Amino acid sequence: MKLPLPPLHSLRAFEAAARHLNLSAAADELHVTKGAVSLQLKRLEESVGVALFERGARRLALSAQGEAYFAAVQRALHGIAQATAQLRGGPAGLPLTISCTPGFAAQWLVPRLARFEAISPHVDVRIKASNRVSDLARERIDFAVRHGVGEYPELRVHKLFDDDLVVVAAAAQAPPRNAEQMGACVLLHDEHRGDWRVWLAEAGFAPALAARGPVFVESNAVLEAARAGAGLALAPLALVSADLAANRLVQVFPAAMKGRLGYYLAYPERSLARPEALQLRDWMLDEAAS
């Protein structure tokens, strides 16, 4: 029996346009003109008899039926790509990309990733580590870990953990016992001195002490300096838990300062069209909960 399928060119144009929600970006990806993408979308909508997009003056959005169709089309195209890769003897599937900061990657994600690979060896996970906020659609990113208040419109969001801050140092470094000893300590700063200023005030020390000590532009460097015994670092508890467990760092003061922000996993709904993406999402949430 002949299957009533629309043209493959139209489906590819639809998948790219629906993912980017931008005809120019879809055209660039497919190496065709914007007009060619628009024509393919028109033919597809005429073929299925449904408006797949809501076209505004400055934005493109999927209709409710377009959202459902996009998820189905993306699953089908990924299935074809996966089967083709297997025939060619390549990887079992297309990669899944996670965007996060270099600090989150090095301190939390990478040390745990072997556990995911053990249960899902067929999934190719790629980490895009950058301090720049990525455009998930344009850069073909499946998941992003963001540090903030958790308000990311048009994305599904799950809180991974709070940003509770603790003071850590090398195990060999003697902890300060009073204000005089605290004043003699080197404070290591991550990008700015504001967190230390708040912590010092809450702990009963002079906030002016935050004016001392080197400022690093990257959180990994702060922790490397702390491990080397260069001073005290103020770091998210969740990101130094492995260092504390291995005694590479010790928590200098028992109390943690409650952070105003948190770490969140954010992604567009369409990222879950692939079963392996759902596996990765659930694994990250389980790791954060544990």
PDB file of C-alpha atoms in Angstrom:
ATOM      1  CA  MET A   1       0.000   0.000   0.000  1.00  0.00           C
ATOM      2  CA  LYS A   2       1.345   3.410  -0.956  1.00  0.00           C
ATOM      3  CA  LEU A   3       1.845   5.659   2.086  1.00  0.00           C
ATOM      4  CA  PRO A   4       0.454   9.220   1.819  1.00  0.00           C
ATOM      5  CA  LEU A   5       3.751  10.985   2.550  1.00  0.00           C
ATOM      6  CA  PRO A   6       4.543  14.632   1.838  1.00  0.00           C
ATOM      7  CA  PRO A   7       7.789  15.430  -0.039  1.00  0.00           C
ATOM      8  CA  LEU A   8      10.940  14.898   2.022  1.00  0.00           C
ATOM      9  CA  HIS A   9      12.271  18.341   1.028  1.00  0.00           C
ATOM     10  CA  SER A  10       9.177  19.918   2.561  1.00  0.00           C
ATOM     11  CA  LEU A  11       9.569  17.915   5.768  1.00  0.00           C
ATOM     12  CA  ARG A  12      13.227  18.922   6.122  1.00  0.00           C
ATOM     13  CA  ALA A  13      12.336  22.562   5.561  1.00  0.00           C
ATOM     14  CA  PHE A  14       9.532  22.311   8.104  1.00  0.00           C
ATOM     15  CA  GLU A  15      11.744  20.657  10.732  1.00  0.00           C
ATOM     16  CA  ALA A  16      14.461  23.311  10.358  1.00  0.00           C
ATOM     17  CA  ALA A  17      11.993  26.225  10.352  1.00  0.00           C
ATOM     18  CA  ALA A  18      10.114  24.833  13.366  1.00  0.00           C
ATOM     19  CA  ARG A  19      13.336  24.304  15.296  1.00  0.00           C
ATOM     20  CA  HIS A  20      14.739  27.764  14.587  1.00  0.00           C
ATOM     21  CA  LEU A  21      11.399  29.597  14.306  1.00  0.00           C
ATOM     22  CA  ASN A  22      13.272  31.703  11.790  1.00  0.00           C
ATOM     23  CA  LEU A  23      13.162  31.239   8.005  1.00  0.00           C
ATOM     24  CA  SER A  24      16.559  32.829   7.401  1.00  0.00           C
ATOM     25  CA  ALA A  25      18.261  30.532   9.927  1.00  0.00           C
ATOM     26  CA  ALA A  26      16.532  27.504   8.404  1.00  0.00           C
ATOM     27  CA  ALA A  27      17.639  28.579   4.934  1.00  0.00           C
ATOM     28  CA  ASP A  28      21.244  28.986   6.077  1.00  0.00           C
ATOM     29  CA  GLU A  29      21.225  25.508   7.608  1.00  0.00           C
ATOM     30  CA  LEU A  30      19.769  23.896   4.469  1.00  0.00           C
ATOM     31  CA  HIS A  31      21.959  25.958   2.107  1.00  0.00           C
ATOM     32  CA  VAL A  32      18.974  27.306   0.180  1.00  0.00           C
ATOM     33  CA  THR A  33      17.267  30.682  -0.069  1.00  0.00           C
ATOM     34  CA  LYS A  34      14.691  31.984   2.377  1.00  0.00           C
ATOM     35  CA  GLY A  35      12.183  31.984  -0.485  1.00  0.00           C
ATOM     36  CA  ALA A  36      12.825  28.293  -1.141  1.00  0.00           C
ATOM     37  CA  VAL A  37      12.093  27.439   2.494  1.00  0.00           C
ATOM     38  CA  SER A  38       8.907  29.530   2.418  1.00  0.00           C
ATOM     39  CA  LEU A  39       7.785  27.745  -0.758  1.00  0.00           C
ATOM     40  CA  GLN A  40       8.404  24.302   0.756  1.00  0.00           C
ATOM     41  CA  LEU A  41       6.397  25.248   3.853  1.00  0.00           C
ATOM     42  CA  LYS A  42       3.532  26.488   1.692  1.00  0.00           C
ATOM     43  CA  ARG A  43       3.511  23.217  -0.261  1.00  0.00           C
ATOM     44  CA  LEU A  44       3.540  21.199   2.950  1.00  0.00           C
ATOM     45  CA  GLU A  45       0.643  23.146   4.457  1.00  0.00           C
ATOM     46  CA  GLU A  46      -1.322  22.718   1.218  1.00  0.00           C
ATOM     47  CA  SER A  47      -0.524  19.001   1.254  1.00  0.00           C
ATOM     48  CA  VAL A  48      -1.732  18.417   4.827  1.00  0.00           C
ATOM     49  CA  GLY A  49      -4.521  20.997   4.720  1.00  0.00           C
ATOM     50  CA  VAL A  50      -3.490  22.558   8.037  1.00  0.00           C
ATOM     51  CA  ALA A  51      -1.771  25.834   9.009  1.00  0.00           C
ATOM     52  CA  LEU A  52       1.398  24.686  10.741  1.00  0.00           C
ATOM     53  CA  PHE A  53       2.660  28.180  11.623  1.00  0.00           C
ATOM     54  CA  GLU A  54       1.240  31.389  13.014  1.00  0.00           C
ATOM     55  CA  ARG A  55       2.946  34.148  11.045  1.00  0.00           C
ATOM     56  CA  GLY A  56       3.315  37.541  12.712  1.00  0.00           C
ATOM     57  CA  ALA A  57       4.958  40.719  11.504  1.00  0.00           C
ATOM     58  CA  ARG A  58       8.244  39.989  13.262  1.00  0.00           C
ATOM     59  CA  ARG A  59       8.059  36.431  14.508  1.00  0.00           C
ATOM     60  CA  LEU A  60       7.234  32.921  13.442  1.00  0.00           C
ATOM     61  CA  ALA A  61       5.429  30.562  15.823  1.00  0.00           C
ATOM     62  CA  LEU A  62       4.103  27.033  15.543  1.00  0.00           C
ATOM     63  CA  SER A  63       0.367  26.504  15.697  1.00  0.00           C
ATOM     64  CA  ALA A  64      -0.941  23.903  18.152  1.00  0.00           C
ATOM     65  CA  GLN A  65      -1.219  21.377  15.312  1.00  0.00           C
ATOM     66  CA  GLY A  66       2.218  22.428  14.073  1.00  0.00           C
ATOM     67  CA  GLU A  67       3.753  21.692  17.482  1.00  0.00           C
ATOM     68  CA  ALA A  68       2.347  18.168  17.493  1.00  0.00           C
ATOM     69  CA  TYR A  69       3.362  17.590  13.881  1.00  0.00           C
ATOM     70  CA  PHE A  70       6.861  18.935  14.515  1.00  0.00           C
ATOM     71  CA  ALA A  71       7.467  16.447  17.340  1.00  0.00           C
ATOM     72  CA  ALA A  72       6.369  13.566  15.100  1.00  0.00           C
ATOM     73  CA  VAL A  73       8.393  14.753  12.100  1.00  0.00           C
ATOM     74  CA  GLN A  74      11.513  15.291  14.183  1.00  0.00           C
ATOM     75  CA  ARG A  75      11.251  11.786  15.667  1.00  0.00           C
ATOM     76  CA  ALA A  76      10.857  10.333  12.183  1.00  0.00           C
ATOM     77  CA  LEU A  77      13.816  12.242  10.717  1.00  0.00           C
ATOM     78  CA  HIS A  78      16.014  11.350  13.672  1.00  0.00           C
ATOM     79  CA  GLY A  79      14.991   7.716  13.210  1.00  0.00           C
ATOM     80  CA  ILE A  80      16.033   7.831   9.549  1.00  0.00           C
ATOM     81  CA  ALA A  81      19.330   9.489  10.459  1.00  0.00           C
ATOM     82  CA  GLN A  82      19.999   6.901  13.170  1.00  0.00           C
ATOM     83  CA  ALA A  83      19.247   3.972  10.855  1.00  0.00           C
ATOM     84  CA  THR A  84      21.504   5.475   8.179  1.00  0.00           C
ATOM     85  CA  ALA A  85      24.347   5.958  10.654  1.00  0.00           C
ATOM     86  CA  GLN A  86      24.052   2.330  11.739  1.00  0.00           C
ATOM     87  CA  LEU A  87      24.191   1.154   8.104  1.00  0.00           C
ATOM     88  CA  ARG A  88      27.359   3.181   7.610  1.00  0.00           C
ATOM     89  CA  GLY A  89      28.890   1.754  10.759  1.00  0.00           C
ATOM     90  CA  GLY A  90      28.938   5.134  12.503  1.00  0.00           C
ATOM     91  CA  PRO A  91      27.564   6.209  15.899  1.00  0.00           C
ATOM     92  CA  ALA A  92      24.157   4.832  16.809  1.00  0.00           C
ATOM     93  CA  GLY A  93      22.501   8.247  16.881  1.00  0.00           C
ATOM     94  CA  LEU A  94      22.886  11.967  16.562  1.00  0.00           C
ATOM     95  CA  PRO A  95      24.661  13.711  19.434  1.00  0.00           C
ATOM     96  CA  LEU A  96      22.882  15.416  22.299  1.00  0.00           C
ATOM     97  CA  THR A  97      24.381  18.793  23.200  1.00  0.00           C
ATOM     98  CA  ILE A  98      24.364  20.375  26.669  1.00  0.00           C
ATOM     99  CA  SER A  99      25.264  24.034  27.076  1.00  0.00           C
ATOM    100  CA  CYS A 100      26.684  25.118  30.444  1.00  0.00           C
ATOM    101  CA  THR A 101      29.430  27.208  31.980  1.00  0.00           C
ATOM    102  CA  PRO A 102      32.986  25.820  32.100  1.00  0.00           C
ATOM    103  CA  GLY A 103      32.719  25.751  35.895  1.00  0.00           C
ATOM    104  CA  PHE A 104      29.548  23.672  35.921  1.00  0.00           C
ATOM    105  CA  ALA A 105      31.005  21.341  33.297  1.00  0.00           C
ATOM    106  CA  ALA A 106      34.263  20.720  35.149  1.00  0.00           C
ATOM    107  CA  GLN A 107      32.945  20.693  38.703  1.00  0.00           C
ATOM    108  CA  TRP A 108      29.621  18.869  38.348  1.00  0.00           C
ATOM    109  CA  LEU A 109      28.748  17.448  34.946  1.00  0.00           C
ATOM    110  CA  VAL A 110      31.953  15.856  33.650  1.00  0.00           C
ATOM    111  CA  PRO A 111      32.820  13.973  36.878  1.00  0.00           C
ATOM    112  CA  ARG A 112      29.359  12.335  36.754  1.00  0.00           C
ATOM    113  CA  LEU A 113      29.041  11.735  33.028  1.00  0.00           C
ATOM    114  CA  ALA A 114      30.649   8.286  33.128  1.00  0.00           C
ATOM    115  CA  ARG A 115      27.623   7.066  35.091  1.00  0.00           C
ATOM    116  CA  PHE A 116      25.298   8.111  32.276  1.00  0.00           C
ATOM    117  CA  GLU A 117      27.565   6.530  29.655  1.00  0.00           C
ATOM    118  CA  ALA A 118      27.474   3.278  31.637  1.00  0.00           C
ATOM    119  CA  ILE A 119      23.680   3.048  31.438  1.00  0.00           C
ATOM    120  CA  SER A 120      23.294   4.637  27.968  1.00  0.00           C
ATOM    121  CA  PRO A 121      26.462   3.775  26.015  1.00  0.00           C
ATOM    122  CA  HIS A 122      24.723   4.381  22.681  1.00  0.00           C
ATOM    123  CA  VAL A 123      24.098   8.084  23.409  1.00  0.00           C
ATOM    124  CA  ASP A 124      26.688  10.583  22.180  1.00  0.00           C
ATOM    125  CA  VAL A 125      26.726  13.505  24.648  1.00  0.00           C
ATOM    126  CA  ARG A 126      28.537  16.711  23.760  1.00  0.00           C
ATOM    127  CA  ILE A 127      29.195  19.586  26.159  1.00  0.00           C
ATOM    128  CA  LYS A 128      29.337  23.152  24.935  1.00  0.00           C
ATOM    129  CA  ALA A 129      31.065  24.988  27.768  1.00  0.00           C
ATOM    130  CA  SER A 130      30.814  28.763  27.606  1.00  0.00           C
ATOM    131  CA  ASN A 131      29.957  31.688  29.847  1.00  0.00           C
ATOM    132  CA  ARG A 132      27.870  33.129  27.008  1.00  0.00           C
ATOM    133  CA  VAL A 133      24.112  32.451  27.031  1.00  0.00           C
ATOM    134  CA  SER A 134      23.473  30.200  24.026  1.00  0.00           C
ATOM    135  CA  ASP A 135      20.610  30.427  21.558  1.00  0.00           C
ATOM    136  CA  LEU A 136      19.327  26.861  21.854  1.00  0.00           C
ATOM    137  CA  ALA A 137      17.504  26.745  18.517  1.00  0.00           C
ATOM    138  CA  ARG A 138      20.069  28.504  16.360  1.00  0.00           C
ATOM    139  CA  GLU A 139      23.016  26.589  17.836  1.00  0.00           C
ATOM    140  CA  ARG A 140      21.186  23.222  17.819  1.00  0.00           C
ATOM    141  CA  ILE A 141      21.528  22.752  21.583  1.00  0.00           C
ATOM    142  CA  ASP A 142      19.256  20.248  23.300  1.00  0.00           C
ATOM    143  CA  PHE A 143      19.673  21.286  26.940  1.00  0.00           C
ATOM    144  CA  ALA A 144      21.104  24.261  28.800  1.00  0.00           C
ATOM    145  CA  VAL A 145      22.104  24.567  32.453  1.00  0.00           C
ATOM    146  CA  ARG A 146      21.520  28.141  33.555  1.00  0.00           C
ATOM    147  CA  HIS A 147      22.353  29.981  36.743  1.00  0.00           C
ATOM    148  CA  GLY A 148      19.594  32.381  37.737  1.00  0.00           C
ATOM    149  CA  VAL A 149      16.067  32.631  39.115  1.00  0.00           C
ATOM    150  CA  GLY A 150      14.566  30.009  36.805  1.00  0.00           C
ATOM    151  CA  GLU A 151      12.458  32.289  34.630  1.00  0.00           C
ATOM    152  CA  TYR A 152      13.126  31.331  31.024  1.00  0.00           C
ATOM    153  CA  PRO A 153      10.088  31.997  28.816  1.00  0.00           C
ATOM    154  CA  GLU A 154       9.212  29.423  26.150  1.00  0.00           C
ATOM    155  CA  LEU A 155      11.462  26.796  27.758  1.00  0.00           C
ATOM    156  CA  ARG A 156      10.664  23.931  30.106  1.00  0.00           C
ATOM    157  CA  VAL A 157      12.595  24.420  33.332  1.00  0.00           C
ATOM    158  CA  HIS A 158      13.620  22.083  36.171  1.00  0.00           C
ATOM    159  CA  LYS A 159      15.551  23.223  39.218  1.00  0.00           C
ATOM    160  CA  LEU A 160      18.686  21.156  39.750  1.00  0.00           C
ATOM    161  CA  PHE A 161      19.818  22.627  43.067  1.00  0.00           C
ATOM    162  CA  ASP A 162      20.194  25.816  45.083  1.00  0.00           C
ATOM    163  CA  ASP A 163      23.190  28.086  44.962  1.00  0.00           C
ATOM    164  CA  ASP A 164      24.141  27.682  48.627  1.00  0.00           C
ATOM    165  CA  LEU A 165      27.670  29.009  49.146  1.00  0.00           C
ATOM    166  CA  VAL A 166      30.328  27.570  51.458  1.00  0.00           C
ATOM    167  CA  VAL A 167      33.863  28.660  52.296  1.00  0.00           C
ATOM    168  CA  VAL A 168      36.435  26.052  51.259  1.00  0.00           C
ATOM    169  CA  ALA A 169      40.210  25.749  51.403  1.00  0.00           C
ATOM    170  CA  ALA A 170      42.950  23.179  50.990  1.00  0.00           C
ATOM    171  CA  ALA A 171      42.884  20.511  53.688  1.00  0.00           C
ATOM    172  CA  ALA A 172      46.301  21.565  54.980  1.00  0.00           C
ATOM    173  CA  GLN A 173      45.296  25.186  55.512  1.00  0.00           C
ATOM    174  CA  ALA A 174      44.483  26.147  59.099  1.00  0.00           C
ATOM    175  CA  PRO A 175      40.997  27.661  59.378  1.00  0.00           C
ATOM    176  CA  PRO A 176      40.719  31.212  60.790  1.00  0.00           C
ATOM    177  CA  ARG A 177      39.436  31.277  64.358  1.00  0.00           C
ATOM    178  CA  ASN A 178      38.809  34.985  64.851  1.00  0.00           C
ATOM    179  CA  ALA A 179      38.504  38.307  63.058  1.00  0.00           C
ATOM    180  CA  GLU A 180      42.259  38.934  63.208  1.00  0.00           C
ATOM    181  CA  GLN A 181      43.057  35.594  61.553  1.00  0.00           C
ATOM    182  CA  MET A 182      40.302  36.128  59.002  1.00  0.00           C
ATOM    183  CA  GLY A 183      41.846  39.480  58.114  1.00  0.00           C
ATOM    184  CA  ALA A 184      45.142  37.741  57.391  1.00  0.00           C
ATOM    185  CA  CYS A 185      43.567  35.224  54.985  1.00  0.00           C
ATOM    186  CA  VAL A 186      43.729  35.588  51.220  1.00  0.00           C
ATOM    187  CA  LEU A 187      40.218  35.636  49.757  1.00  0.00           C
ATOM    188  CA  LEU A 188      39.835  34.224  46.242  1.00  0.00           C
ATOM    189  CA  HIS A 189      37.154  35.943  44.181  1.00  0.00           C
ATOM    190  CA  ASP A 190      35.089  34.645  41.246  1.00  0.00           C
ATOM    191  CA  GLU A 191      34.487  37.507  38.727  1.00  0.00           C
ATOM    192  CA  HIS A 192      33.482  40.029  41.385  1.00  0.00           C
ATOM    193  CA  ARG A 193      33.797  40.669  45.121  1.00  0.00           C
ATOM    194  CA  GLY A 194      30.084  40.912  45.897  1.00  0.00           C
ATOM    195  CA  ASP A 195      29.512  37.364  47.213  1.00  0.00           C
ATOM    196  CA  TRP A 196      32.380  37.622  49.670  1.00  0.00           C
ATOM    197  CA  ARG A 197      31.137  41.014  50.843  1.00  0.00           C
ATOM    198  CA  VAL A 198      27.712  39.562  51.656  1.00  0.00           C
ATOM    199  CA  TRP A 199      29.169  36.455  53.300  1.00  0.00           C
ATOM    200  CA  LEU A 200      31.520  38.465  55.513  1.00  0.00           C
ATOM    201  CA  ALA A 201      28.668  40.667  56.712  1.00  0.00           C
ATOM    202  CA  GLU A 202      26.435  37.680  57.498  1.00  0.00           C
ATOM    203  CA  ALA A 203      29.274  35.884  59.313  1.00  0.00           C
ATOM    204  CA  GLY A 204      30.058  38.889  61.506  1.00  0.00           C
ATOM    205  CA  PHE A 205      33.307  39.930  59.826  1.00  0.00           C
ATOM    206  CA  ALA A 206      34.138  43.299  58.270  1.00  0.00           C
ATOM    207  CA  PRO A 207      32.761  43.465  54.694  1.00  0.00           C
ATOM    208  CA  ALA A 208      35.745  45.657  53.801  1.00  0.00           C
ATOM    209  CA  LEU A 209      37.919  42.512  53.825  1.00  0.00           C
ATOM    210  CA  ALA A 210      36.344  41.648  50.457  1.00  0.00           C
ATOM    211  CA  ALA A 211      38.462  44.375  48.862  1.00  0.00           C
ATOM    212  CA  ARG A 212      41.507  42.128  49.242  1.00  0.00           C
ATOM    213  CA  GLY A 213      42.588  39.094  47.252  1.00  0.00           C
ATOM    214  CA  PRO A 214      42.797  38.233  43.529  1.00  0.00           C
ATOM    215  CA  VAL A 215      39.784  38.180  41.232  1.00  0.00           C
ATOM    216  CA  PHE A 216      39.538  35.330  38.709  1.00  0.00           C
ATOM    217  CA  VAL A 217      37.387  35.524  35.584  1.00  0.00           C
ATOM    218  CA  GLU A 218      36.583  31.814  35.710  1.00  0.00           C
ATOM    219  CA  SER A 219      35.338  29.738  38.654  1.00  0.00           C
ATOM    220  CA  ASN A 220      37.525  26.737  37.815  1.00  0.00           C
ATOM    221  CA  ALA A 221      40.610  28.872  38.432  1.00  0.00           C
ATOM    222  CA  VAL A 222      39.285  29.910  41.858  1.00  0.00           C
ATOM    223  CA  LEU A 223      38.955  26.297  42.972  1.00  0.00           C
ATOM    224  CA  GLU A 224      42.322  25.329  41.483  1.00  0.00           C
ATOM    225  CA  ALA A 225      43.901  28.113  43.532  1.00  0.00           C
ATOM    226  CA  ALA A 226      42.071  26.960  46.666  1.00  0.00           C
ATOM    227  CA  ARG A 227      43.200  23.349  46.142  1.00  0.00           C
ATOM    228  CA  ALA A 228      46.773  24.611  45.816  1.00  0.00           C
ATOM    229  CA  GLY A 229      46.497  26.340  49.195  1.00  0.00           C
ATOM    230  CA  ALA A 230      46.434  29.896  47.819  1.00  0.00           C
ATOM    231  CA  GLY A 231      43.523  31.044  49.991  1.00  0.00           C
ATOM    232  CA  LEU A 232      39.848  30.719  50.849  1.00  0.00           C
ATOM    233  CA  ALA A 233      37.224  30.280  48.125  1.00  0.00           C
ATOM    234  CA  LEU A 234      33.484  30.864  48.303  1.00  0.00           C
ATOM    235  CA  ALA A 235      31.785  28.258  46.116  1.00  0.00           C
ATOM    236  CA  PRO A 236      28.389  26.598  45.522  1.00  0.00           C
ATOM    237  CA  LEU A 237      28.137  23.578  47.809  1.00  0.00           C
ATOM    238  CA  ALA A 238      26.763  21.355  45.024  1.00  0.00           C
ATOM    239  CA  LEU A 239      29.753  22.108  42.799  1.00  0.00           C
ATOM    240  CA  VAL A 240      32.407  21.284  45.405  1.00  0.00           C
ATOM    241  CA  SER A 241      30.759  18.211  46.924  1.00  0.00           C
ATOM    242  CA  ALA A 242      33.145  15.855  45.097  1.00  0.00           C
ATOM    243  CA  ASP A 243      36.179  17.846  46.299  1.00  0.00           C
ATOM    244  CA  LEU A 244      34.880  17.747  49.871  1.00  0.00           C
ATOM    245  CA  ALA A 245      34.223  14.011  49.712  1.00  0.00           C
ATOM    246  CA  ALA A 246      37.720  13.352  48.377  1.00  0.00           C
ATOM    247  CA  ASN A 247      39.300  15.733  50.938  1.00  0.00           C
ATOM    248  CA  ARG A 248      40.817  17.844  48.178  1.00  0.00           C
ATOM    249  CA  LEU A 249      39.031  20.731  49.887  1.00  0.00           C
ATOM    250  CA  VAL A 250      37.574  21.183  53.349  1.00  0.00           C
ATOM    251  CA  GLN A 251      34.645  23.324  54.432  1.00  0.00           C
ATOM    252  CA  VAL A 252      36.160  26.008  56.638  1.00  0.00           C
ATOM    253  CA  PHE A 253      32.931  27.172  58.319  1.00  0.00           C
ATOM    254  CA  PRO A 254      30.039  24.750  59.004  1.00  0.00           C
ATOM    255  CA  ALA A 255      27.204  27.013  57.863  1.00  0.00           C
ATOM    256  CA  ALA A 256      26.314  27.648  54.235  1.00  0.00           C
ATOM    257  CA  MET A 257      25.068  31.006  52.984  1.00  0.00           C
ATOM    258  CA  LYS A 258      21.692  30.615  51.308  1.00  0.00           C
ATOM    259  CA  GLY A 259      22.032  31.676  47.698  1.00  0.00           C
ATOM    260  CA  ARG A 260      19.515  33.898  45.950  1.00  0.00           C
ATOM    261  CA  LEU A 261      19.894  32.023  42.679  1.00  0.00           C
ATOM    262  CA  GLY A 262      19.896  28.401  41.586  1.00  0.00           C
ATOM    263  CA  TYR A 263      21.000  26.069  38.814  1.00  0.00           C
ATOM    264  CA  TYR A 264      18.286  25.129  36.338  1.00  0.00           C
ATOM    265  CA  LEU A 265      17.988  22.700  33.444  1.00  0.00           C
ATOM    266  CA  ALA A 266      16.171  24.457  30.591  1.00  0.00           C
ATOM    267  CA  TYR A 267      15.164  23.161  27.172  1.00  0.00           C
ATOM    268  CA  PRO A 268      12.506  23.548  24.476  1.00  0.00           C
ATOM    269  CA  GLU A 269       9.707  20.986  24.531  1.00  0.00           C
ATOM    270  CA  ARG A 270      10.819  19.637  21.181  1.00  0.00           C
ATOM    271  CA  SER A 271      14.140  18.448  22.670  1.00  0.00           C
ATOM    272  CA  LEU A 272      12.266  15.504  24.206  1.00  0.00           C
ATOM    273  CA  ALA A 273      11.159  14.243  20.791  1.00  0.00           C
ATOM    274  CA  ARG A 274      14.115  11.841  20.955  1.00  0.00           C
ATOM    275  CA  PRO A 275      13.959   8.987  23.508  1.00  0.00           C
ATOM    276  CA  GLU A 276      17.647   9.360  24.333  1.00  0.00           C
ATOM    277  CA  ALA A 277      17.061  13.029  25.202  1.00  0.00           C
ATOM    278  CA  LEU A 278      14.433  11.979  27.722  1.00  0.00           C
ATOM    279  CA  GLN A 279      16.948   9.528  29.205  1.00  0.00           C
ATOM    280  CA  LEU A 280      19.552  12.270  29.550  1.00  0.00           C
ATOM    281  CA  ARG A 281      17.059  14.714  31.082  1.00  0.00           C
ATOM    282  CA  ASP A 282      15.868  12.191  33.661  1.00  0.00           C
ATOM    283  CA  TRP A 283      19.436  11.169  34.518  1.00  0.00           C
ATOM    284  CA  MET A 284      20.470  14.769  35.180  1.00  0.00           C
ATOM    285  CA  LEU A 285      17.465  15.314  37.434  1.00  0.00           C
ATOM    286  CA  ASP A 286      18.216  12.102  39.336  1.00  0.00           C
ATOM    287  CA  GLU A 287      21.859  13.077  39.798  1.00  0.00           C
ATOM    288  CA  ALA A 288      20.877  16.498  41.097  1.00  0.00           C
ATOM    289  CA  ALA A 289      18.344  14.984  43.504  1.00  0.00           C
ATOM    290  CA  SER A 290      20.940  12.603  44.914  1.00  0.00           C
TER     291      SER A 290
END
